[in-house]
C-alpha cells in the first residue's frame, strides 16, 4: 500500500509511522461527536413522526461506552449527540471535527444511512460506512446480490412486496425459479432489521403467505424468504487494515478479521433468538479453535473477501451458516455490530474474540478510530483541512 501520498499545500508526506504522533497531538484538540439514534417521540426531534421500517433502538448505552473509552484513551473533548433534526445545529454548536456513528437511524426508509448522509452533506468526516454501503449492508436482498456478483455463496432467496406483487402465491413464477420443487423449511424475515426481530422459521410452503404478510405488517417493507440451512451457524467480525494490539498500532495489507465464533443453539432451537430477549453470553457463542483450523481460516478469509471486494471502510459482522454438506453460505452482514464493553457474563459477538489477539476493548475502539484516520489522511486529505489545522 502507498502510505506516502503528498498533500496539497503541504511540505510533507503522510506516513503511517506518524499516525501515533498525530493521534497524541489530537488528544487535546480534536472534538469528537459519538452519535446515537434519536427518539422520534421526543419533543422537537422530528417534524412529523413516520413509520420505522427497521426496528428502532437508540444504542445510547453503547455510544456512552464508546465516549467513555475515547476519553480514557486520551481524547479530552468527546460529546454524546442524538441523531435527530437538531443534529446539524448541535454539531456546529459544539464545533465538532469528526463524528463516530453508533446509530441505526430515527425513522423512515433506509434509516441506517441517514446519519452518514447528513454528515456527508455537512462535510464532517466520520467513523462508519458511507450512505450507499450502509444501505447495501442493511438491505439483506441487495447485499445478497452483491455476494452473488463476487461469487460468494448465499442462501437461496426470494423477495416479496404486496405492492405491486399482490398477495403472495407459492405458484409465483419468480418464487418457482428460485426454489423449484423445494417445499421447506424457509426463513422469513425483514429485508432490513436487527437482533433477529420478526424472523420466522416456516416449515411448509403453504404457511408462507400468512407469515410473509405478518412480517410486512410489522415493517411496511419488502419481505425476504430464504431457504433454511440446517447446519451450524457462525459469525465473524472484519474491519479495516489498522489494528491496535497492546496499545501499539499496526497496519496490514488485508482487512483485520477476528472473533470467528459458532453460535450455540439450545435444545430444539433452530434459529438464533433475538439478543433483545437473550443477551450474548459465553454459553451462547464459542470461538472456533485450532482444532478446526481449516474452518476458522475459511471463515476469516471469506469475511476478508467480502470486505475487500465491496470496498468497505468500517467494521461489520458477517453471519454464516452451513447446509447438510457443511458448505458455508453467507446469510447477511450487520453494518453496525454491537460494540458493547464486555462485562462478567455478558459481551458482544465482536468482543468475544479479542483475547485471542491479545487485544482489549480499548484496543478495539482505537483500532476502529485509527483505521478511519489513516484512510482520511492517506486517501481523501482534501476533505479534512480542518483536522490538519489542528496538527
Short mmCIF file of C-alpha atoms in Angstrom, two decimals:
data_model
loop_
_atom_site.label_atom_id
_atom_site.label_comp_id
_atom_site.label_asym_id
_atom_site.label_seq_id
_atom_site.Cartn_x
_atom_site.Cartn_y
_atom_site.Cartn_z
CA UNK A 1 0.00 0.00 0.00
CA UNK A 2 1.17 3.52 -0.79
CA UNK A 3 1.32 5.36 2.52
CA UNK A 4 3.21 8.41 1.31
CA UNK A 5 0.74 10.43 -0.70
CA UNK A 6 1.60 14.12 -0.81
CA UNK A 7 -0.98 16.58 0.45
CA UNK A 8 -1.97 19.71 -1.44
CA UNK A 9 -0.27 22.80 0.01
CA UNK A 10 1.82 20.70 2.41
CA UNK A 11 5.57 20.25 2.55
CA UNK A 12 5.48 16.71 3.88
CA UNK A 13 4.15 13.26 3.04
CA UNK A 14 1.83 11.23 5.22
CA UNK A 15 3.42 8.11 6.56
CA UNK A 16 1.67 5.54 8.73
CA UNK A 17 4.51 5.64 11.24
CA UNK A 18 3.46 9.21 12.06
CA UNK A 19 -0.11 8.24 12.95
CA UNK A 20 0.53 7.59 16.68
CA UNK A 21 2.14 11.05 16.92
CA UNK A 22 -0.83 12.64 15.15
CA UNK A 23 -3.31 10.91 17.44
CA UNK A 24 -1.40 12.06 20.50
CA UNK A 25 -1.47 15.66 19.24
CA UNK A 26 -5.22 15.36 18.63
CA UNK A 27 -5.98 14.16 22.17
CA UNK A 28 -6.44 17.69 23.48
CA UNK A 29 -7.69 19.35 20.27
CA UNK A 30 -9.98 17.04 18.31
CA UNK A 31 -13.68 17.50 19.13
CA UNK A 32 -15.50 14.20 18.56
CA UNK A 33 -19.23 13.52 18.47
CA UNK A 34 -20.45 9.99 19.21
CA UNK A 35 -23.88 9.88 17.59
CA UNK A 36 -26.70 7.58 18.74
CA UNK A 37 -30.24 7.10 17.43
CA UNK A 38 -32.63 9.89 18.26
CA UNK A 39 -36.13 9.16 19.58
CA UNK A 40 -38.83 10.31 17.17
CA UNK A 41 -41.29 10.60 20.08
CA UNK A 42 -39.11 13.15 21.91
CA UNK A 43 -40.09 16.81 21.68
CA UNK A 44 -38.55 18.61 18.68
CA UNK A 45 -36.72 15.53 17.41
CA UNK A 46 -38.60 15.31 14.08
CA UNK A 47 -41.15 17.46 12.27
CA UNK A 48 -43.61 14.61 11.69
CA UNK A 49 -43.46 11.08 13.05
CA UNK A 50 -43.45 8.31 10.46
CA UNK A 51 -43.14 4.54 10.41
CA UNK A 52 -39.92 2.69 11.25
CA UNK A 53 -39.15 0.05 8.63
CA UNK A 54 -36.20 -1.06 10.77
CA UNK A 55 -36.82 -1.95 14.43
CA UNK A 56 -35.66 1.13 16.33
CA UNK A 57 -33.14 1.26 19.14
CA UNK A 58 -31.21 4.27 20.41
CA UNK A 59 -27.88 2.48 21.05
CA UNK A 60 -27.22 5.27 23.54
CA UNK A 61 -25.75 2.98 26.21
CA UNK A 62 -23.08 1.64 23.85
CA UNK A 63 -22.48 5.14 22.45
CA UNK A 64 -21.75 6.28 26.01
CA UNK A 65 -19.32 3.37 26.42
CA UNK A 66 -17.52 4.43 23.25
CA UNK A 67 -17.44 8.03 24.52
CA UNK A 68 -16.04 6.92 27.88
CA UNK A 69 -13.41 4.73 26.21
CA UNK A 70 -12.25 7.51 23.90
CA UNK A 71 -11.84 9.75 26.94
CA UNK A 72 -9.86 7.07 28.79
CA UNK A 73 -7.63 6.72 25.74
CA UNK A 74 -6.78 10.41 25.99
CA UNK A 75 -9.32 12.37 23.92
CA UNK A 76 -10.46 15.27 26.06
CA UNK A 77 -13.43 16.59 24.05
CA UNK A 78 -15.94 13.84 23.25
CA UNK A 79 -19.65 14.66 23.03
CA UNK A 80 -22.70 12.40 23.01
CA UNK A 81 -25.24 13.70 20.46
CA UNK A 82 -28.53 12.18 19.24
CA UNK A 83 -29.30 11.79 15.55
CA UNK A 84 -32.42 13.89 15.02
CA UNK A 85 -33.38 17.09 13.21
CA UNK A 86 -31.17 19.10 15.60
CA UNK A 87 -28.03 17.18 14.64
CA UNK A 88 -26.52 19.82 12.29
CA UNK A 89 -27.13 22.58 14.84
CA UNK A 90 -25.61 20.53 17.68
CA UNK A 91 -22.57 19.60 15.59
CA UNK A 92 -21.98 23.24 14.70
CA UNK A 93 -22.63 24.49 18.24
CA UNK A 94 -20.05 22.06 19.64
CA UNK A 95 -17.56 22.78 16.84
CA UNK A 96 -17.29 19.06 16.02
CA UNK A 97 -14.34 17.99 13.88
CA UNK A 98 -15.15 14.30 13.49
CA UNK A 99 -18.10 12.02 14.31
CA UNK A 100 -18.49 8.37 15.29
CA UNK A 101 -21.76 6.89 14.03
CA UNK A 102 -23.36 4.49 16.52
CA UNK A 103 -26.90 4.84 15.26
CA UNK A 104 -29.39 2.82 13.25
CA UNK A 105 -31.40 5.92 12.37
CA UNK A 106 -34.56 7.57 13.65
CA UNK A 107 -37.41 6.65 11.33
CA UNK A 108 -38.45 6.14 7.72
CA UNK A 109 -36.92 4.04 4.96
CA UNK A 110 -33.22 3.10 4.91
CA UNK A 111 -32.73 4.90 8.25
CA UNK A 112 -29.31 3.37 8.88
CA UNK A 113 -27.82 5.60 6.15
CA UNK A 114 -29.43 8.89 7.20
CA UNK A 115 -26.76 9.92 9.70
CA UNK A 116 -23.94 9.32 7.23
CA UNK A 117 -25.81 11.21 4.52
CA UNK A 118 -26.24 14.24 6.80
CA UNK A 119 -22.55 14.20 7.73
CA UNK A 120 -21.56 13.96 4.06
CA UNK A 121 -23.70 16.98 3.30
CA UNK A 122 -22.22 18.92 6.23
CA UNK A 123 -18.65 17.98 5.34
CA UNK A 124 -17.89 16.31 8.67
CA UNK A 125 -15.69 13.19 8.46
CA UNK A 126 -16.89 10.20 10.42
CA UNK A 127 -16.25 6.68 11.62
CA UNK A 128 -18.75 4.45 9.84
CA UNK A 129 -19.95 3.35 6.41
CA UNK A 130 -20.88 5.81 3.71
CA UNK A 131 -24.61 6.13 2.92
CA UNK A 132 -24.53 3.75 -0.04
CA UNK A 133 -22.81 0.89 1.76
CA UNK A 134 -24.84 1.45 4.93
CA UNK A 135 -27.94 0.77 2.83
CA UNK A 136 -26.45 -2.13 0.88
CA UNK A 137 -25.35 -3.90 4.05
CA UNK A 138 -28.62 -3.26 5.87
CA UNK A 139 -30.83 -4.32 2.95
CA UNK A 140 -30.28 -8.06 3.00
CA UNK A 141 -31.56 -8.74 -0.51
CA UNK A 142 -29.26 -6.13 -2.06
CA UNK A 143 -26.30 -7.42 -0.05
CA UNK A 144 -27.06 -10.94 -1.25
CA UNK A 145 -26.99 -9.78 -4.86
CA UNK A 146 -23.60 -8.17 -4.21
CA UNK A 147 -22.41 -11.50 -2.80
CA UNK A 148 -23.50 -13.34 -5.93
CA UNK A 149 -21.65 -10.78 -8.06
CA UNK A 150 -18.37 -11.62 -6.30
CA UNK A 151 -19.12 -15.35 -6.36
CA UNK A 152 -19.77 -15.75 -2.65
CA UNK A 153 -22.37 -18.37 -1.84
CA UNK A 154 -25.54 -17.25 -0.06
CA UNK A 155 -28.78 -18.97 0.87
CA UNK A 156 -31.31 -19.15 -1.97
CA UNK A 157 -33.78 -16.28 -1.59
CA UNK A 158 -36.87 -14.53 -2.90
CA UNK A 159 -38.30 -11.09 -2.12
CA UNK A 160 -41.93 -10.03 -1.91
CA UNK A 161 -43.86 -6.80 -1.52
CA UNK A 162 -47.65 -6.61 -1.79
CA UNK A 163 -47.40 -3.53 -4.00
CA UNK A 164 -47.22 -4.29 -6.89
CA UNK A 165 -46.85 -8.09 -6.47
CA UNK A 166 -50.17 -8.62 -4.70
CA UNK A 167 -50.86 -11.41 -2.23
CA UNK A 168 -48.11 -14.00 -2.32
CA UNK A 169 -48.85 -17.30 -4.00
CA UNK A 170 -46.31 -20.18 -3.97
CA UNK A 171 -47.00 -20.69 -7.68
CA UNK A 172 -45.39 -17.30 -8.38
CA UNK A 173 -43.01 -17.80 -11.33
CA UNK A 174 -40.11 -15.96 -9.64
CA UNK A 175 -40.56 -18.00 -6.47
CA UNK A 176 -40.60 -21.19 -8.53
CA UNK A 177 -37.49 -20.08 -10.42
CA UNK A 178 -35.66 -19.56 -7.11
CA UNK A 179 -36.81 -22.65 -5.19
CA UNK A 180 -38.03 -25.14 -7.80
CA UNK A 181 -39.62 -28.13 -6.08
CA UNK A 182 -38.15 -27.25 -2.66
CA UNK A 183 -41.09 -27.01 -0.23
CA UNK A 184 -39.45 -26.04 3.05
CA UNK A 185 -38.37 -25.22 5.62
CA UNK A 186 -37.94 -21.49 4.95
CA UNK A 187 -36.76 -18.45 6.87
CA UNK A 188 -38.98 -15.37 6.55
CA UNK A 189 -37.57 -12.04 7.73
CA UNK A 190 -37.48 -8.30 7.02
CA UNK A 191 -35.02 -7.14 4.38
CA UNK A 192 -33.88 -4.54 6.90
CA UNK A 193 -33.77 -5.36 10.59
CA UNK A 194 -31.76 -6.10 13.67
CA UNK A 195 -31.39 -8.54 16.55
CA UNK A 196 -33.37 -11.35 14.84
CA UNK A 197 -36.64 -9.47 15.34
CA UNK A 198 -39.62 -10.52 13.13
CA UNK A 199 -37.70 -13.60 11.92
CA UNK A 200 -39.74 -16.78 11.47
CA UNK A 201 -38.96 -20.40 10.65
CA UNK A 202 -41.70 -21.75 8.36
CA UNK A 203 -41.76 -25.48 7.76
CA UNK A 204 -44.35 -25.67 4.98
CA UNK A 205 -44.61 -23.64 1.81
CA UNK A 206 -48.38 -23.37 2.30
CA UNK A 207 -47.82 -21.38 5.51
CA UNK A 208 -45.67 -18.74 3.80
CA UNK A 209 -48.41 -16.28 2.71
CA UNK A 210 -49.70 -15.58 6.23
CA UNK A 211 -46.22 -15.28 7.78
CA UNK A 212 -44.99 -13.02 4.98
CA UNK A 213 -48.00 -10.78 5.46
CA UNK A 214 -47.26 -10.68 9.20
CA UNK A 215 -43.68 -9.51 8.58
CA UNK A 216 -44.88 -6.93 6.08
CA UNK A 217 -47.43 -5.53 8.53
CA UNK A 218 -44.69 -5.15 11.16
CA UNK A 219 -42.22 -3.41 8.85
CA UNK A 220 -44.16 -1.89 5.94
CA UNK A 221 -41.25 -3.01 3.80
CA UNK A 222 -40.14 -5.78 1.48
CA UNK A 223 -40.05 -9.32 2.91
CA UNK A 224 -37.22 -11.81 2.37
CA UNK A 225 -37.77 -15.57 2.07
CA UNK A 226 -34.69 -17.80 2.36
CA UNK A 227 -34.03 -21.48 2.12
CA UNK A 228 -33.42 -22.76 5.65
CA UNK A 229 -29.91 -24.12 6.10
CA UNK A 230 -29.92 -26.81 8.81
CA UNK A 231 -26.22 -26.82 9.66
CA UNK A 232 -24.02 -24.91 12.09
CA UNK A 233 -24.17 -21.12 12.37
CA UNK A 234 -21.13 -18.86 12.59
CA UNK A 235 -20.29 -15.19 12.70
CA UNK A 236 -17.05 -13.33 12.16
CA UNK A 237 -16.06 -9.68 12.55
CA UNK A 238 -13.97 -7.87 9.97
CA UNK A 239 -12.69 -4.31 9.95
CA UNK A 240 -10.01 -2.12 8.47
CA UNK A 241 -6.31 -2.52 7.89
CA UNK A 242 -5.12 -0.74 11.04
CA UNK A 243 -5.24 -2.52 14.39
CA UNK A 244 -4.06 -1.72 17.87
CA UNK A 245 -2.58 -4.53 19.96
CA UNK A 246 -1.39 -3.75 23.45
CA UNK A 247 -1.57 -0.04 22.74
CA UNK A 248 0.60 -0.22 19.58
CA UNK A 249 -0.69 0.43 16.06
CA UNK A 250 -0.05 -1.95 13.17
CA UNK A 251 -1.09 -1.83 9.52
CA UNK A 252 -1.53 -4.92 7.37
CA UNK A 253 -2.20 -5.43 3.68
CA UNK A 254 -5.55 -7.12 4.31
CA UNK A 255 -8.58 -6.39 6.47
CA UNK A 256 -8.44 -7.50 10.09
CA UNK A 257 -10.78 -10.48 10.55
CA UNK A 258 -11.36 -11.77 14.08
CA UNK A 259 -13.87 -13.25 16.52
CA UNK A 260 -14.70 -16.28 14.38
CA UNK A 261 -17.47 -17.78 16.51
CA UNK A 262 -20.02 -20.55 16.43
CA UNK A 263 -23.43 -19.65 17.75
CA UNK A 264 -24.72 -22.22 20.23
CA UNK A 265 -28.35 -23.28 19.94
CA UNK A 266 -30.37 -24.51 22.87
CA UNK A 267 -32.15 -27.87 22.56
CA UNK A 268 -34.92 -27.52 19.98
CA UNK A 269 -33.75 -24.04 18.90
CA UNK A 270 -33.33 -23.83 15.11
CA UNK A 271 -32.75 -20.10 14.63
CA UNK A 272 -30.90 -17.73 16.92
CA UNK A 273 -33.08 -15.93 19.46
CA UNK A 274 -33.10 -12.13 19.44
CA UNK A 275 -30.38 -10.62 21.62
CA UNK A 276 -33.09 -8.32 22.96
CA UNK A 277 -34.58 -11.41 24.62
CA UNK A 278 -31.35 -13.26 25.47
CA UNK A 279 -28.18 -11.15 25.86
CA UNK A 280 -24.99 -12.52 24.35
CA UNK A 281 -23.04 -14.58 26.86
CA UNK A 282 -20.27 -17.16 26.79
CA UNK A 283 -22.74 -20.03 26.60
CA UNK A 284 -24.42 -18.55 23.50
CA UNK A 285 -21.29 -18.47 21.35
CA UNK A 286 -17.87 -20.10 21.35
CA UNK A 287 -14.63 -19.39 19.50
CA UNK A 288 -13.60 -21.66 16.64
CA UNK A 289 -10.43 -23.28 17.95
CA UNK A 290 -7.28 -24.55 16.28
CA UNK A 291 -8.87 -27.99 16.35
CA UNK A 292 -10.93 -26.78 13.37
CA UNK A 293 -8.18 -24.74 11.78
CA UNK A 294 -9.41 -25.01 8.18
CA UNK A 295 -12.91 -23.95 9.15
CA UNK A 296 -11.52 -20.98 11.05
CA UNK A 297 -9.32 -19.94 8.13
CA UNK A 298 -12.23 -20.30 5.70
CA UNK A 299 -14.43 -18.04 7.85
CA UNK A 300 -11.74 -15.38 8.22
CA UNK A 301 -10.82 -15.42 4.53
CA UNK A 302 -14.47 -15.31 3.48
CA UNK A 303 -15.07 -12.21 5.59
CA UNK A 304 -11.92 -10.56 4.21
CA UNK A 305 -13.07 -11.26 0.65
CA UNK A 306 -16.43 -9.62 1.30
CA UNK A 307 -14.82 -6.59 2.97
CA UNK A 308 -12.25 -6.13 0.20
CA UNK A 309 -14.41 -6.70 -2.85
CA UNK A 310 -17.22 -4.48 -1.59
CA UNK A 311 -14.72 -1.74 -0.75
CA UNK A 312 -15.94 -1.35 2.84
CA UNK A 313 -14.42 1.19 5.22
CA UNK A 314 -15.57 0.25 8.71
CA UNK A 315 -16.29 -2.72 10.96
CA UNK A 316 -19.01 -5.24 10.07
CA UNK A 317 -20.10 -8.63 11.38
CA UNK A 318 -20.95 -11.36 8.88
CA UNK A 319 -23.38 -14.18 9.71
CA UNK A 320 -22.76 -17.51 8.02
CA UNK A 321 -24.47 -20.90 8.05
CA UNK A 322 -23.80 -24.36 6.61
CA UNK A 323 -26.03 -26.77 4.75
CA UNK A 324 -26.21 -30.52 5.29
CA UNK A 325 -22.92 -30.94 3.43
CA UNK A 326 -21.08 -28.37 5.55
CA UNK A 327 -20.88 -25.80 2.73
CA UNK A 328 -20.62 -22.23 4.02
CA UNK A 329 -23.21 -19.67 2.91
CA UNK A 330 -23.24 -16.02 3.96
CA UNK A 331 -26.65 -15.07 5.33
CA UNK A 332 -26.26 -11.35 5.98
CA UNK A 333 -23.99 -8.62 7.28
CA UNK A 334 -24.51 -6.29 10.22
CA UNK A 335 -23.33 -2.78 9.29
CA UNK A 336 -23.41 -1.67 12.92
CA UNK A 337 -22.28 -4.61 15.04
CA UNK A 338 -22.70 -4.27 18.77
CA UNK A 339 -19.66 -2.65 20.42
CA UNK A 340 -20.78 -3.22 23.96
CA UNK A 341 -17.97 -3.26 26.51
CA UNK A 342 -17.60 -6.84 27.84
CA UNK A 343 -18.86 -7.40 31.36
CA UNK A 344 -18.94 -10.54 33.51
CA UNK A 345 -21.35 -12.94 31.81
CA UNK A 346 -22.32 -10.51 29.01
CA UNK A 347 -20.43 -9.43 25.92
CA UNK A 348 -20.92 -8.73 22.24
CA UNK A 349 -20.21 -11.17 19.45
CA UNK A 350 -17.46 -8.86 18.22
CA UNK A 351 -15.68 -8.55 21.58
CA UNK A 352 -15.76 -12.25 22.47
CA UNK A 353 -12.68 -12.98 20.37
CA UNK A 354 -10.42 -10.10 21.40
CA UNK A 355 -8.37 -12.07 23.93
CA UNK A 356 -7.22 -14.41 21.17
CA UNK A 357 -5.36 -11.48 19.58
CA UNK A 358 -4.19 -10.07 22.91
CA UNK A 359 -6.45 -7.10 22.38
CA UNK A 360 -8.50 -5.19 24.94
CA UNK A 361 -11.78 -3.38 24.38
CA UNK A 362 -9.75 -0.15 24.35
CA UNK A 363 -7.55 -1.63 21.62
CA UNK A 364 -10.65 -2.39 19.55
CA UNK A 365 -12.01 1.15 19.85
CA UNK A 366 -8.71 2.83 18.98
CA UNK A 367 -8.25 0.34 16.10
CA UNK A 368 -11.53 1.43 14.51
CA UNK A 369 -10.73 5.09 15.13
CA UNK A 370 -7.12 4.93 13.90
CA UNK A 371 -8.09 2.98 10.78
CA UNK A 372 -10.50 5.74 9.84
CA UNK A 373 -7.91 8.45 10.45
CA UNK A 374 -5.40 6.54 8.33
CA UNK A 375 -7.94 6.38 5.50
CA UNK A 376 -8.70 10.09 5.76
CA UNK A 377 -5.04 11.10 5.89
CA UNK A 378 -3.92 8.84 3.05
CA UNK A 379 -6.90 8.78 0.67
CA UNK A 380 -9.03 11.93 0.98
CA UNK A 381 -6.84 14.54 2.71
CA UNK A 382 -8.58 17.38 0.87
CA UNK A 383 -11.69 16.64 2.96
CA UNK A 384 -10.01 17.20 6.32
CA UNK A 385 -8.20 20.53 6.13
CA UNK A 386 -9.81 21.43 9.47
CA UNK A 387 -8.09 18.43 11.12
CA UNK A 388 -4.74 19.27 9.54
CA UNK A 389 -5.11 22.73 11.04
CA UNK A 390 -5.17 21.12 14.49
CA UNK A 391 -1.81 19.47 13.77
#
